[in-house]
PDB file of C-alpha atoms and ligand atoms in Angstrom:
ATOM      1  CA  MET A   1     -74.547 245.992 193.335  1.00  0.00           C
ATOM      2  CA  PHE A   2     -71.022 244.860 192.566  1.00  0.00           C
ATOM      3  CA  HIS A   3     -69.894 248.461 192.425  1.00  0.00           C
ATOM      4  CA  ARG A   4     -71.328 249.165 195.865  1.00  0.00           C
ATOM      5  CA  ARG A   5     -69.569 246.145 197.352  1.00  0.00           C
ATOM      6  CA  ALA A   6     -66.287 247.296 195.838  1.00  0.00           C
ATOM      7  CA  LEU A   7     -66.833 250.739 197.299  1.00  0.00           C
ATOM      8  CA  ILE A   8     -67.495 249.328 200.768  1.00  0.00           C
ATOM      9  CA  ALA A   9     -64.402 247.149 200.458  1.00  0.00           C
ATOM     10  CA  SER A  10     -62.236 250.112 199.542  1.00  0.00           C
ATOM     11  CA  LEU A  11     -63.727 252.222 202.350  1.00  0.00           C
ATOM     12  CA  ALA A  12     -62.913 249.398 204.742  1.00  0.00           C
ATOM     13  CA  SER A  13     -59.306 249.347 203.616  1.00  0.00           C
ATOM     14  CA  ILE A  14     -59.050 253.126 204.026  1.00  0.00           C
ATOM     15  CA  ALA A  15     -60.469 252.836 207.559  1.00  0.00           C
ATOM     16  CA  LEU A  16     -57.898 250.162 208.286  1.00  0.00           C
ATOM     17  CA  PHE A  17     -55.158 252.486 207.122  1.00  0.00           C
ATOM     18  CA  VAL A  18     -56.394 255.419 209.202  1.00  0.00           C
ATOM     19  CA  THR A  19     -56.637 253.425 212.421  1.00  0.00           C
ATOM     20  CA  SER A  20     -53.285 251.706 211.863  1.00  0.00           C
ATOM     21  CA  PRO A  21     -50.848 252.545 214.668  1.00  0.00           C
ATOM     22  CA  ALA A  22     -48.067 252.940 212.065  1.00  0.00           C
ATOM     23  CA  PHE A  23     -48.775 256.654 211.430  1.00  0.00           C
ATOM     24  CA  GLY A  24     -50.494 255.976 208.113  1.00  0.00           C
ATOM     25  CA  GLN A  25     -47.261 255.261 206.313  1.00  0.00           C
ATOM     26  CA  GLN A  26     -49.249 253.557 203.602  1.00  0.00           C
ATOM     27  CA  ALA A  27     -51.858 255.157 201.394  1.00  0.00           C
ATOM     28  CA  VAL A  28     -54.198 253.387 199.011  1.00  0.00           C
ATOM     29  CA  THR A  29     -56.325 254.854 196.253  1.00  0.00           C
ATOM     30  CA  GLU A  30     -58.465 253.088 193.676  1.00  0.00           C
ATOM     31  CA  ASN A  31     -55.374 252.677 191.501  1.00  0.00           C
ATOM     32  CA  LEU A  32     -52.279 253.358 193.585  1.00  0.00           C
ATOM     33  CA  GLU A  33     -50.618 251.903 196.630  1.00  0.00           C
ATOM     34  CA  ILE A  34     -47.963 253.978 198.377  1.00  0.00           C
ATOM     35  CA  SER A  35     -45.709 252.177 200.823  1.00  0.00           C
ATOM     36  CA  GLY A  36     -42.258 252.019 202.353  1.00  0.00           C
ATOM     37  CA  GLY A  37     -41.987 255.784 202.740  1.00  0.00           C
ATOM     38  CA  PHE A  38     -39.404 257.421 204.952  1.00  0.00           C
ATOM     39  CA  ALA A  39     -37.447 260.646 205.342  1.00  0.00           C
ATOM     40  CA  ARG A  40     -33.904 260.949 206.573  1.00  0.00           C
ATOM     41  CA  ALA A  41     -33.047 262.794 209.751  1.00  0.00           C
ATOM     42  CA  THR A  42     -31.105 266.031 209.265  1.00  0.00           C
ATOM     43  CA  PRO A  43     -28.545 267.876 211.384  1.00  0.00           C
ATOM     44  CA  PRO A  44     -29.890 270.968 213.228  1.00  0.00           C
ATOM     45  CA  MET A  45     -28.963 273.638 210.661  1.00  0.00           C
ATOM     46  CA  ALA A  46     -29.544 271.634 207.487  1.00  0.00           C
ATOM     47  CA  ARG A  47     -31.511 273.405 204.765  1.00  0.00           C
ATOM     48  CA  VAL A  48     -32.337 270.329 202.731  1.00  0.00           C
ATOM     49  CA  GLY A  49     -34.064 267.057 203.520  1.00  0.00           C
ATOM     50  CA  ILE A  50     -34.887 263.976 201.512  1.00  0.00           C
ATOM     51  CA  ALA A  51     -37.707 261.439 201.426  1.00  0.00           C
ATOM     52  CA  TYR A  52     -38.351 258.206 199.573  1.00  0.00           C
ATOM     53  CA  LEU A  53     -41.332 255.956 198.942  1.00  0.00           C
ATOM     54  CA  THR A  54     -42.656 253.305 196.607  1.00  0.00           C
ATOM     55  CA  ILE A  55     -45.690 253.820 194.379  1.00  0.00           C
ATOM     56  CA  THR A  56     -47.379 250.721 192.977  1.00  0.00           C
ATOM     57  CA  SER A  57     -49.963 250.917 190.198  1.00  0.00           C
ATOM     58  CA  LEU A  58     -52.868 248.515 190.680  1.00  0.00           C
ATOM     59  CA  GLY A  59     -53.849 248.851 187.022  1.00  0.00           C
ATOM     60  CA  GLU A  60     -53.591 252.202 185.291  1.00  0.00           C
ATOM     61  CA  ALA A  61     -50.534 254.337 184.650  1.00  0.00           C
ATOM     62  CA  ASP A  62     -50.210 257.622 186.499  1.00  0.00           C
ATOM     63  CA  ARG A  63     -47.584 260.304 187.068  1.00  0.00           C
ATOM     64  CA  LEU A  64     -46.351 261.866 190.287  1.00  0.00           C
ATOM     65  CA  VAL A  65     -46.209 265.555 189.320  1.00  0.00           C
ATOM     66  CA  GLY A  66     -45.346 267.090 192.679  1.00  0.00           C
ATOM     67  CA  TYR A  67     -45.956 267.117 196.399  1.00  0.00           C
ATOM     68  CA  SER A  68     -46.300 269.481 199.295  1.00  0.00           C
ATOM     69  CA  THR A  69     -45.232 269.254 202.920  1.00  0.00           C
ATOM     70  CA  PRO A  70     -45.198 271.609 205.902  1.00  0.00           C
ATOM     71  CA  ALA A  71     -41.566 270.521 206.419  1.00  0.00           C
ATOM     72  CA  CYS A  72     -40.168 272.690 203.609  1.00  0.00           C
ATOM     73  CA  ASN A  73     -40.836 275.711 201.427  1.00  0.00           C
ATOM     74  CA  ARG A  74     -39.563 274.300 198.136  1.00  0.00           C
ATOM     75  CA  PRO A  75     -40.577 270.709 197.488  1.00  0.00           C
ATOM     76  CA  GLU A  76     -38.928 269.267 194.372  1.00  0.00           C
ATOM     77  CA  LEU A  77     -38.809 265.920 192.631  1.00  0.00           C
ATOM     78  CA  HIS A  78     -35.271 264.837 191.799  1.00  0.00           C
ATOM     79  CA  THR A  79     -33.394 262.051 190.134  1.00  0.00           C
ATOM     80  CA  HIS A  80     -29.729 261.088 190.102  1.00  0.00           C
ATOM     81  CA  ILE A  81     -27.752 260.982 186.899  1.00  0.00           C
ATOM     82  CA  GLU A  82     -24.183 259.927 186.427  1.00  0.00           C
ATOM     83  CA  ASN A  83     -22.045 262.500 184.663  1.00  0.00           C
ATOM     84  CA  ASP A  84     -18.426 261.455 183.976  1.00  0.00           C
ATOM     85  CA  GLY A  85     -18.534 259.111 186.944  1.00  0.00           C
ATOM     86  CA  VAL A  86     -19.962 261.765 189.244  1.00  0.00           C
ATOM     87  CA  MET A  87     -23.467 261.355 190.616  1.00  0.00           C
ATOM     88  CA  GLN A  88     -25.477 264.522 190.254  1.00  0.00           C
ATOM     89  CA  MET A  89     -29.010 265.421 191.228  1.00  0.00           C
ATOM     90  CA  ARG A  90     -31.403 266.859 188.716  1.00  0.00           C
ATOM     91  CA  GLN A  91     -34.940 268.132 189.134  1.00  0.00           C
ATOM     92  CA  VAL A  92     -37.600 266.269 187.150  1.00  0.00           C
ATOM     93  CA  GLU A  93     -41.059 267.414 186.053  1.00  0.00           C
ATOM     94  CA  ALA A  94     -42.735 264.162 186.979  1.00  0.00           C
ATOM     95  CA  ILE A  95     -42.097 260.557 187.938  1.00  0.00           C
ATOM     96  CA  GLU A  96     -43.879 257.976 185.785  1.00  0.00           C
ATOM     97  CA  VAL A  97     -45.823 255.184 187.434  1.00  0.00           C
ATOM     98  CA  PRO A  98     -46.140 252.494 184.743  1.00  0.00           C
ATOM     99  CA  ALA A  99     -49.458 250.641 184.341  1.00  0.00           C
ATOM    100  CA  GLY A 100     -49.422 247.728 186.770  1.00  0.00           C
ATOM    101  CA  GLY A 101     -45.837 248.591 187.663  1.00  0.00           C
ATOM    102  CA  VAL A 102     -43.817 250.316 190.332  1.00  0.00           C
ATOM    103  CA  ALA A 103     -42.164 253.714 190.684  1.00  0.00           C
ATOM    104  CA  ALA A 104     -39.479 253.375 193.336  1.00  0.00           C
ATOM    105  CA  LEU A 105     -38.126 256.526 194.948  1.00  0.00           C
ATOM    106  CA  LYS A 106     -35.021 255.243 196.672  1.00  0.00           C
ATOM    107  CA  PRO A 107     -31.445 256.164 197.560  1.00  0.00           C
ATOM    108  CA  GLY A 108     -29.417 256.649 194.363  1.00  0.00           C
ATOM    109  CA  GLY A 109     -32.497 257.272 192.205  1.00  0.00           C
ATOM    110  CA  PHE A 110     -35.681 259.311 192.236  1.00  0.00           C
ATOM    111  CA  HIS A 111     -36.337 261.169 195.468  1.00  0.00           C
ATOM    112  CA  MET A 112     -38.350 263.919 197.059  1.00  0.00           C
ATOM    113  CA  MET A 113     -36.010 266.804 197.769  1.00  0.00           C
ATOM    114  CA  MET A 114     -37.258 269.055 200.519  1.00  0.00           C
ATOM    115  CA  ILE A 115     -35.468 272.361 199.986  1.00  0.00           C
ATOM    116  CA  ASP A 116     -35.515 275.186 202.519  1.00  0.00           C
ATOM    117  CA  LEU A 117     -36.606 273.089 205.486  1.00  0.00           C
ATOM    118  CA  THR A 118     -38.941 274.794 207.943  1.00  0.00           C
ATOM    119  CA  GLU A 119     -37.884 272.464 210.756  1.00  0.00           C
ATOM    120  CA  GLN A 120     -35.185 269.992 211.641  1.00  0.00           C
ATOM    121  CA  LEU A 121     -36.095 266.433 210.688  1.00  0.00           C
ATOM    122  CA  VAL A 122     -35.560 264.550 213.937  1.00  0.00           C
ATOM    123  CA  GLU A 123     -35.222 260.773 213.958  1.00  0.00           C
ATOM    124  CA  GLY A 124     -38.343 259.171 215.408  1.00  0.00           C
ATOM    125  CA  GLY A 125     -40.646 261.923 214.155  1.00  0.00           C
ATOM    126  CA  THR A 126     -42.785 261.969 211.037  1.00  0.00           C
ATOM    127  CA  VAL A 127     -43.167 264.124 207.936  1.00  0.00           C
ATOM    128  CA  ALA A 128     -46.595 264.751 206.399  1.00  0.00           C
ATOM    129  CA  LEU A 129     -46.523 264.537 202.620  1.00  0.00           C
ATOM    130  CA  THR A 130     -49.280 265.339 200.145  1.00  0.00           C
ATOM    131  CA  LEU A 131     -48.422 263.688 196.861  1.00  0.00           C
ATOM    132  CA  VAL A 132     -49.973 265.127 193.700  1.00  0.00           C
ATOM    133  CA  PHE A 133     -50.733 262.714 190.869  1.00  0.00           C
ATOM    134  CA  GLU A 134     -51.932 263.580 187.393  1.00  0.00           C
ATOM    135  CA  GLU A 135     -54.805 261.075 187.591  1.00  0.00           C
ATOM    136  CA  ALA A 136     -55.277 260.201 191.260  1.00  0.00           C
ATOM    137  CA  GLY A 137     -55.027 263.803 192.482  1.00  0.00           C
ATOM    138  CA  GLU A 138     -53.787 264.471 195.998  1.00  0.00           C
ATOM    139  CA  VAL A 139     -52.819 261.578 198.248  1.00  0.00           C
ATOM    140  CA  GLY A 140     -51.695 262.272 201.804  1.00  0.00           C
ATOM    141  CA  LEU A 141     -49.564 260.158 204.068  1.00  0.00           C
ATOM    142  CA  GLU A 142     -47.144 260.510 206.942  1.00  0.00           C
ATOM    143  CA  VAL A 143     -43.711 258.951 206.672  1.00  0.00           C
ATOM    144  CA  PRO A 144     -41.355 258.176 209.566  1.00  0.00           C
ATOM    145  CA  ILE A 145     -38.056 259.990 209.976  1.00  0.00           C
ATOM    146  CA  LEU A 146     -35.287 257.427 210.104  1.00  0.00           C
ATOM    147  CA  ALA A 147     -31.609 257.863 210.927  1.00  0.00           C
ATOM    148  CA  MET A 148     -29.329 259.987 208.733  1.00  0.00           C
ATOM    149  CA  GLY A 149     -28.209 257.825 205.855  1.00  0.00           C
ATOM    150  CA  ALA A 150     -31.078 255.364 206.302  1.00  0.00           C
ATOM    151  CA  MET A 151     -31.543 253.193 203.238  1.00  0.00           C
ATOM    152  CA  GLY A 152     -35.080 251.947 203.869  1.00  0.00           C
ATOM    153  CA  ALA A 153     -36.275 248.391 203.534  1.00  0.00           C
ATOM    154  CA  MET A 154     -34.868 247.794 200.065  1.00  0.00           C
ATOM    155  CA  GLY A 155     -32.222 250.427 199.514  1.00  0.00           C
ATOM    156  CA  ASP A 156     -28.810 249.154 198.560  1.00  0.00           C
ATOM    157  CA  MET A 157     -27.106 252.131 196.949  1.00  0.00           C
ATOM    158  CA  ALA A 158     -25.563 255.231 198.466  1.00  0.00           C
ATOM    159  CA  HIS A 159     -27.419 258.494 197.935  1.00  0.00           C
TER     160      HIS A 159
HETATM  161 CU1  LIG B   1     -32.074 265.787 195.290  1.00  0.00          CU
END
């Protein structure tokens, strides 16, 4: 009985998300909440784009192991490391979402690198992302394309 109520409650929250006028920028699973996502606009001939989002664990740990998007041919997960005072990007196998904690993909840190773009990312548009988690499986959402250099709601470091 309790289980069924919980199921109905979670279905209701999914319905809320789908009918939201905000392009489904948030996604919620049994264990994860994905919010604050955005991509940065690119110049016309750019080959590479970048997207950020925040993944919150509602209980269990999980790992973001990849993603796909129609916007590029080579989706990679990256981090930034400082090497002799120079910030460099490095591909990572996965991004850990700690139990009950947050994995923040944000300027200066972890990010989704969209290599070999199939289209220009135009400010005001959206990018469809399918995140792939070790436990939660595939989670789809659509993130807005903000201005070049956009920092998002809580960014405070340069890319
Ligand atoms: Cu990168």
